[in-house]
PDB file of C-alpha atoms in Angstrom:
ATOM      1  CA  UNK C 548      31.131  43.174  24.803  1.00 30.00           C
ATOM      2  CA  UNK C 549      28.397  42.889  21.979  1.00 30.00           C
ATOM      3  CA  UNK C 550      26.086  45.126  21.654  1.00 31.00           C
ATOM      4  CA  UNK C 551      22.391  44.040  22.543  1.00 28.00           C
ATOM      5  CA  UNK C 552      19.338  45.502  20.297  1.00 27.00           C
ATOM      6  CA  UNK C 553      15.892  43.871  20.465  1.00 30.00           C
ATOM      7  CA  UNK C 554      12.950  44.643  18.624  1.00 27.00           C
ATOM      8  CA  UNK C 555       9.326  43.844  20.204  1.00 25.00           C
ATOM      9  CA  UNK C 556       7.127  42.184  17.537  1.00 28.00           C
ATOM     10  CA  UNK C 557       3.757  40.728  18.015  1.00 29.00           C
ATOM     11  CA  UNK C 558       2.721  37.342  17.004  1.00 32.00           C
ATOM     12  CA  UNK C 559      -0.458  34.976  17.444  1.00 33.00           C
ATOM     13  CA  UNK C 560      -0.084  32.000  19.371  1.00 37.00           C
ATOM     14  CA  UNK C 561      -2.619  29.350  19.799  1.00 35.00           C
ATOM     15  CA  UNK C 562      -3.206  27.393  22.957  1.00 34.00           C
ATOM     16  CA  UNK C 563      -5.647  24.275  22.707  1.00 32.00           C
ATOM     17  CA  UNK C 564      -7.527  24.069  25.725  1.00 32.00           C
ATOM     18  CA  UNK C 565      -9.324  20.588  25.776  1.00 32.00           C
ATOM     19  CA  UNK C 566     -12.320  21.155  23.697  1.00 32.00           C
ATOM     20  CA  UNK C 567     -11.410  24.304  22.195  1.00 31.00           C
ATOM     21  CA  UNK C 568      -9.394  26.761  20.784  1.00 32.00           C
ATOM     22  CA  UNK C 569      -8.081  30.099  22.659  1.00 34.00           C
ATOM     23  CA  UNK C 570      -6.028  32.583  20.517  1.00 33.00           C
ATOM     24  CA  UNK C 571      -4.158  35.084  21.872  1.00 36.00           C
ATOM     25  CA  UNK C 572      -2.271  38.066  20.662  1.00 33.00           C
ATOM     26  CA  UNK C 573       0.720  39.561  22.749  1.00 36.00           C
ATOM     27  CA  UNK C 574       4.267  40.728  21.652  1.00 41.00           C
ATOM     28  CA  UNK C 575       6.937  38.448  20.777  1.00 43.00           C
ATOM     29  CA  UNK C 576      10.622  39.700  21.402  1.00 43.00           C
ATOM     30  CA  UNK C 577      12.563  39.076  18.254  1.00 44.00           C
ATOM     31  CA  UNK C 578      16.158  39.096  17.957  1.00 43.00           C
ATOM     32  CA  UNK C 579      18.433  38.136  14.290  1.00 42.00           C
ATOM     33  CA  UNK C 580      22.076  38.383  16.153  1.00 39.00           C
ATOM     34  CA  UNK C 581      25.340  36.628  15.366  1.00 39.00           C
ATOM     35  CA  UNK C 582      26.627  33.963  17.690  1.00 41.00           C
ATOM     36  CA  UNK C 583      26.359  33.740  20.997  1.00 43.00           C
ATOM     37  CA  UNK C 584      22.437  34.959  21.332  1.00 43.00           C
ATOM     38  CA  UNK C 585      22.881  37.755  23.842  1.00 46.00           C
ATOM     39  CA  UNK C 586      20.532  37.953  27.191  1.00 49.00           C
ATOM     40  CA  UNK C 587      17.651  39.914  26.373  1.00 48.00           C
ATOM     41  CA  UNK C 588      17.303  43.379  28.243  1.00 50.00           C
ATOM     42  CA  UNK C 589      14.150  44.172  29.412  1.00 52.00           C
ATOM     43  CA  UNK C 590      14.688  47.373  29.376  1.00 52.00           C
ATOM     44  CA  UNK C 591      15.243  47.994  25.573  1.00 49.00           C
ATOM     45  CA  UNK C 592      12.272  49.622  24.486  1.00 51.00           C
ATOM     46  CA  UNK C 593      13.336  50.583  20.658  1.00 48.00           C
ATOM     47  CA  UNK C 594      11.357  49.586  17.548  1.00 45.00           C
ATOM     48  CA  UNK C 595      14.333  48.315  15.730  1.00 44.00           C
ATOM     49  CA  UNK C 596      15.323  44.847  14.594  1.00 44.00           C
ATOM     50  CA  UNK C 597      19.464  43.298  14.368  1.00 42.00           C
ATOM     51  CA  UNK C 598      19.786  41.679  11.281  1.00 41.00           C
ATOM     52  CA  UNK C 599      23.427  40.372  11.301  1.00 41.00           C
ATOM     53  CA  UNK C 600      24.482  37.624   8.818  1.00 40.00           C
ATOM     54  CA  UNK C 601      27.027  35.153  10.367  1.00 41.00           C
ATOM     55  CA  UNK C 602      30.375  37.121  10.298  1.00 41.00           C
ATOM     56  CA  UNK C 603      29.265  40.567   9.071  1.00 41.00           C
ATOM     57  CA  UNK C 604      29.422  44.011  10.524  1.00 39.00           C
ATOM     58  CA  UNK C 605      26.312  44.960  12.653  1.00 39.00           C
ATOM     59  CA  UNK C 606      23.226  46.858  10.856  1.00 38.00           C
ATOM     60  CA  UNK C 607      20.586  48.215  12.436  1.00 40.00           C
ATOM     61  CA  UNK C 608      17.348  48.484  10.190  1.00 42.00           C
ATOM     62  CA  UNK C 609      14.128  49.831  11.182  1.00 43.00           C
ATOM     63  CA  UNK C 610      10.913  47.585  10.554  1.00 42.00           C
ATOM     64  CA  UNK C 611       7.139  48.528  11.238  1.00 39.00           C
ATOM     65  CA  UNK C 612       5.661  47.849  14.613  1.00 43.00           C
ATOM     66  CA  UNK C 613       4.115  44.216  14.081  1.00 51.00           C
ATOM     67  CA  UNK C 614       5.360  41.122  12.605  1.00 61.00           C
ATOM     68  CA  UNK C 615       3.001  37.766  12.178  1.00 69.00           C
ATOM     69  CA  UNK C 616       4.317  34.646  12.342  1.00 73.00           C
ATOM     70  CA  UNK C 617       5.580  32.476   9.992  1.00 74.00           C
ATOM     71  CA  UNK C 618       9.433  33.802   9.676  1.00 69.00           C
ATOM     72  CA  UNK C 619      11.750  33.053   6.809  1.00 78.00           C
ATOM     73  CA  UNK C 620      13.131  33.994   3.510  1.00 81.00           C
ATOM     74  CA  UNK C 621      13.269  32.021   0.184  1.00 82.00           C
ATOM     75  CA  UNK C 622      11.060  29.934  -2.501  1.00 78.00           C
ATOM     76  CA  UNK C 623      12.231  26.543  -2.738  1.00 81.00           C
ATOM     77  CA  UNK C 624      10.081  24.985  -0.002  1.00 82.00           C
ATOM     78  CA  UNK C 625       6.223  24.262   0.469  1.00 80.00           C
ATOM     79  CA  UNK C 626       5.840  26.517   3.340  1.00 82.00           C
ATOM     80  CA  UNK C 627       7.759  29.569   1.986  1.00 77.00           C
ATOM     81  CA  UNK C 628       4.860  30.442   0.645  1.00 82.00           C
ATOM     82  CA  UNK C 629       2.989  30.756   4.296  1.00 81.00           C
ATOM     83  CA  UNK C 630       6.160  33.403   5.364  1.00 77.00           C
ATOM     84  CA  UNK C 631       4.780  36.190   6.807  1.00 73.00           C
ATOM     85  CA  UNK C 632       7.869  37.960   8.096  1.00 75.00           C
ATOM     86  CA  UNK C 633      11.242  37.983   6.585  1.00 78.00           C
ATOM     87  CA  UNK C 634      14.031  36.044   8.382  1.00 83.00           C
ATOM     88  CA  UNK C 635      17.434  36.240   6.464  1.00 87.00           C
ATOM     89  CA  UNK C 636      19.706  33.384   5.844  1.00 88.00           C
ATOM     90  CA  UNK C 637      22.839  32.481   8.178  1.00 89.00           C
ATOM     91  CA  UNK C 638      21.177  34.500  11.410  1.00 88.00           C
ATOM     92  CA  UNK C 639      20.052  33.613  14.196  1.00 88.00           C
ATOM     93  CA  UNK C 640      16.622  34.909  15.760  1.00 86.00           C
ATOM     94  CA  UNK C 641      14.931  35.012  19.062  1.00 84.00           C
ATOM     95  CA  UNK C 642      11.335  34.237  19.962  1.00 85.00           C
ATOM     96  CA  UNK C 643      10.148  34.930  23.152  1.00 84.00           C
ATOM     97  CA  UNK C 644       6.449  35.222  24.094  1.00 84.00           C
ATOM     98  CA  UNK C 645       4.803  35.728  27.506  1.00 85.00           C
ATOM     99  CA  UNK C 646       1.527  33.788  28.607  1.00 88.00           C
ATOM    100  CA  UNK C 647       0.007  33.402  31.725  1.00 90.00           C
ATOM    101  CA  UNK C 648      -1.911  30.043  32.615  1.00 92.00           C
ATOM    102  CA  UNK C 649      -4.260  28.940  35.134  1.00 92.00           C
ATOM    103  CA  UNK C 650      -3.734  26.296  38.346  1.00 94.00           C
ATOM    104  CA  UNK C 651      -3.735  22.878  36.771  1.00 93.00           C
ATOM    105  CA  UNK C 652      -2.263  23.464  33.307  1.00 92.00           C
ATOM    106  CA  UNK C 653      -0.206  20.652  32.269  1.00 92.00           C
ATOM    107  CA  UNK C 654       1.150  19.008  29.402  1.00 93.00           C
ATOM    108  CA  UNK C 655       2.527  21.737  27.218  1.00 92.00           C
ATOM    109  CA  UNK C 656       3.647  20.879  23.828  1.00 91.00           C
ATOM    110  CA  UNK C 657       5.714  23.015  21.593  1.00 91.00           C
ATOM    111  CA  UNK C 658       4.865  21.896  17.689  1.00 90.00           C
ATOM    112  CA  UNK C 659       7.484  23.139  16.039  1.00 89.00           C
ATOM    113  CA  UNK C 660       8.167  23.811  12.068  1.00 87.00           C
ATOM    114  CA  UNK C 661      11.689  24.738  11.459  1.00 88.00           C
ATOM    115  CA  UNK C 662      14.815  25.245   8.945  1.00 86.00           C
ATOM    116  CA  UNK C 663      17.277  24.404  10.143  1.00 86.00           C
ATOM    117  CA  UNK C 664      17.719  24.122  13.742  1.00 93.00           C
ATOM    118  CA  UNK C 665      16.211  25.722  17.154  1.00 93.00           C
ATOM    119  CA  UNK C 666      16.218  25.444  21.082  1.00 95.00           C
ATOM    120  CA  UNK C 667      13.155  25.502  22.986  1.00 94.00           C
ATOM    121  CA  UNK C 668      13.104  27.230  26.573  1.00 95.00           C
ATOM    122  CA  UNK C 669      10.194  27.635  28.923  1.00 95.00           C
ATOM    123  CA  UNK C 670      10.858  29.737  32.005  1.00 95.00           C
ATOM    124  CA  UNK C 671      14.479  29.958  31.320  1.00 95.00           C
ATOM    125  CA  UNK C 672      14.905  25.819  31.043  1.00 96.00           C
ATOM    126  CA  UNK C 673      15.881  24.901  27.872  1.00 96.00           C
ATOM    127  CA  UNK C 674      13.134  21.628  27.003  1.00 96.00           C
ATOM    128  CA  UNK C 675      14.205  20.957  23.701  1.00 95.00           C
ATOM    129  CA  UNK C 676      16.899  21.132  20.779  1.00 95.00           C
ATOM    130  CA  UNK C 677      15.957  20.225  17.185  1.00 93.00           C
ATOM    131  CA  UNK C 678      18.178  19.663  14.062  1.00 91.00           C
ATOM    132  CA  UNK C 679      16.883  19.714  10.996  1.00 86.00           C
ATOM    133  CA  UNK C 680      18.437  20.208   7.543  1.00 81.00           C
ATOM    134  CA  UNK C 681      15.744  20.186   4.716  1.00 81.00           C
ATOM    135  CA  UNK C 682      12.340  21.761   3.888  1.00 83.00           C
ATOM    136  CA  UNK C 683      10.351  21.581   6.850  1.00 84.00           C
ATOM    137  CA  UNK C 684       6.687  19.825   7.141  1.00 81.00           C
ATOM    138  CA  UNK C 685       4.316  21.609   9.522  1.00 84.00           C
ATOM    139  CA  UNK C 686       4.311  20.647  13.306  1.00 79.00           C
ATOM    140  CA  UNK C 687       6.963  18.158  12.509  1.00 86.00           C
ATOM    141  CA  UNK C 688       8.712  18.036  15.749  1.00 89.00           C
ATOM    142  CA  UNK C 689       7.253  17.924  18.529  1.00 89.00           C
ATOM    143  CA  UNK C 690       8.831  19.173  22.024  1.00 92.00           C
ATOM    144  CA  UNK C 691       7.089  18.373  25.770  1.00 91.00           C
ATOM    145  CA  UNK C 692       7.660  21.051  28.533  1.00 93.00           C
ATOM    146  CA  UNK C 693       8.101  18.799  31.841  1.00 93.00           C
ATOM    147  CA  UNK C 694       5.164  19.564  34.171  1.00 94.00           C
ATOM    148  CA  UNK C 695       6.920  21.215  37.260  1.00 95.00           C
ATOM    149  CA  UNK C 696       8.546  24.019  34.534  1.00 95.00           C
ATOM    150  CA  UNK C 697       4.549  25.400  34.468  1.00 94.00           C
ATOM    151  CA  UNK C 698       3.855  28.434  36.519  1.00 95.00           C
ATOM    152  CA  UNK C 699      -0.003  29.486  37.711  1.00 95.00           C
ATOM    153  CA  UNK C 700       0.266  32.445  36.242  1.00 93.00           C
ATOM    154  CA  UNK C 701       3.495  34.301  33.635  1.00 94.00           C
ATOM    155  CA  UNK C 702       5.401  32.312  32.066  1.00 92.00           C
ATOM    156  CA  UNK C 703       8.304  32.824  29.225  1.00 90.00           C
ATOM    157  CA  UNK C 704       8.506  30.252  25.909  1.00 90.00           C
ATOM    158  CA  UNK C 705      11.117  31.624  23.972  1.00 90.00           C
ATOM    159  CA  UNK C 706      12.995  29.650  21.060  1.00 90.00           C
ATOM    160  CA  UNK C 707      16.436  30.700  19.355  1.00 91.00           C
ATOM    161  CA  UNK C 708      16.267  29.494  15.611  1.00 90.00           C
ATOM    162  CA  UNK C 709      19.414  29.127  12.995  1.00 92.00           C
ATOM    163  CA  UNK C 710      19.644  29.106   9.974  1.00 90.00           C
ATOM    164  CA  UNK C 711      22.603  27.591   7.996  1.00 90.00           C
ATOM    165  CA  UNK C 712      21.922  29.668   4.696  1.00 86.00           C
ATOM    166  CA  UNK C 713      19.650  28.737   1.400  1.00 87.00           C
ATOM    167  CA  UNK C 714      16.559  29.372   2.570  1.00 86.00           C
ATOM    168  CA  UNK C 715      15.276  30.010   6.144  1.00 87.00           C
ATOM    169  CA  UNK C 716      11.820  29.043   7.781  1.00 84.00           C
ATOM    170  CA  UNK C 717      10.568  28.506  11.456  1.00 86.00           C
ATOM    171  CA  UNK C 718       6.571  28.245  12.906  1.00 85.00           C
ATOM    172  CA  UNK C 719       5.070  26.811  15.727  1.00 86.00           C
ATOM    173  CA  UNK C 720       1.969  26.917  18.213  1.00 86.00           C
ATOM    174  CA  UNK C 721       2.040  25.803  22.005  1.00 88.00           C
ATOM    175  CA  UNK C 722      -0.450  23.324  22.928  1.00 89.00           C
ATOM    176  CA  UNK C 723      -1.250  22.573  26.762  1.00 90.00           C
ATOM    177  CA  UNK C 724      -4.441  20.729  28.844  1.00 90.00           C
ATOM    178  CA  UNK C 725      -6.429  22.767  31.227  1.00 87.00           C
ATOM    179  CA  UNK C 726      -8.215  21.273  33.903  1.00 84.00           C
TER     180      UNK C 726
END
């Protein structure tokens, strides 16, 4: 059996609520693990962070407390330059964020910026796999959660990213309609 480690990061993620914009701030799980992505454990409570390159030994490395959103690693693309937190080549990493919405939210969309390719989940459901093997533009795919996945009140998005190697990059913001 592999061995699971998690690291909670934080990460702003933008909802746009007809008419307006509503930021919020809440921790992201994030997880850089080698093939198959392990169930995440609640329960881990450690401020570390799994980098493991695709067949290498396990390290564990310590990282600050925070990490802000855009991931990646590398120069050769426009948006490198927008990274905010390193992602290493040839991993894969987790993102899994928590919101809560209110009776009558519909119509979530997932705009998603990524190199090379990710799966989109909300509530457990997977809603979306995207492929993609050059630089990435911003919100260039974008990914619609079916209605009846929506809870009133918590509910998981979480999106596992690979990267094939050369350079690695992945952003995105959640859009849904309020009544």
């Amino acid at each position: 059996m592999r061995k699971r480690l998690e690291r909670l990061v934080s990460r702003t993620l933008c909802f746009f609520v007809v008419g307006m914009f509503v930021t919020l701030t809440a921790g992201f799980q994030s997880v850089a693990v080698a093939d198959p992505v392990p169930t995440p454990d609640p329960g881990i409570t450690d401020k570390t962070i799994v980098v493991i390159p695709n067949h290498a030994k396990y390290k564990v490395v310590g990282v600050p407390g925070t990490h802000k959103a855009p991931f990646g690693s590398g120069d050769g693309c426009p948006l490198q330059s927008t990274v905010k937190s390193f992602w290493p080549v040839s991993t894969v990493i987790t993102l899994k964020k928590g919101f809560t919405l209110p009776p009558g939210a519909h119509n979530l969309r997932v705009q998603l910026s990524i190199d090379n390719d990710a799966e989109i989940f909300i509530n457990g459901t997977s809603i979306g796999v995207v492929t993609h093997g050059f630089c990435p533009l911003v919100d260039e795919f974008l990914i619609i959660s079916p209605d009846p996945l929506l809870l009133v009140g918590p509910n998981v998005l979480k999106v596992v990213a690979t990267d094939l190697g050369g350079e690695s990059f992945i952003d995105l913001r959640v859009l849904v309609d309020l009544p």
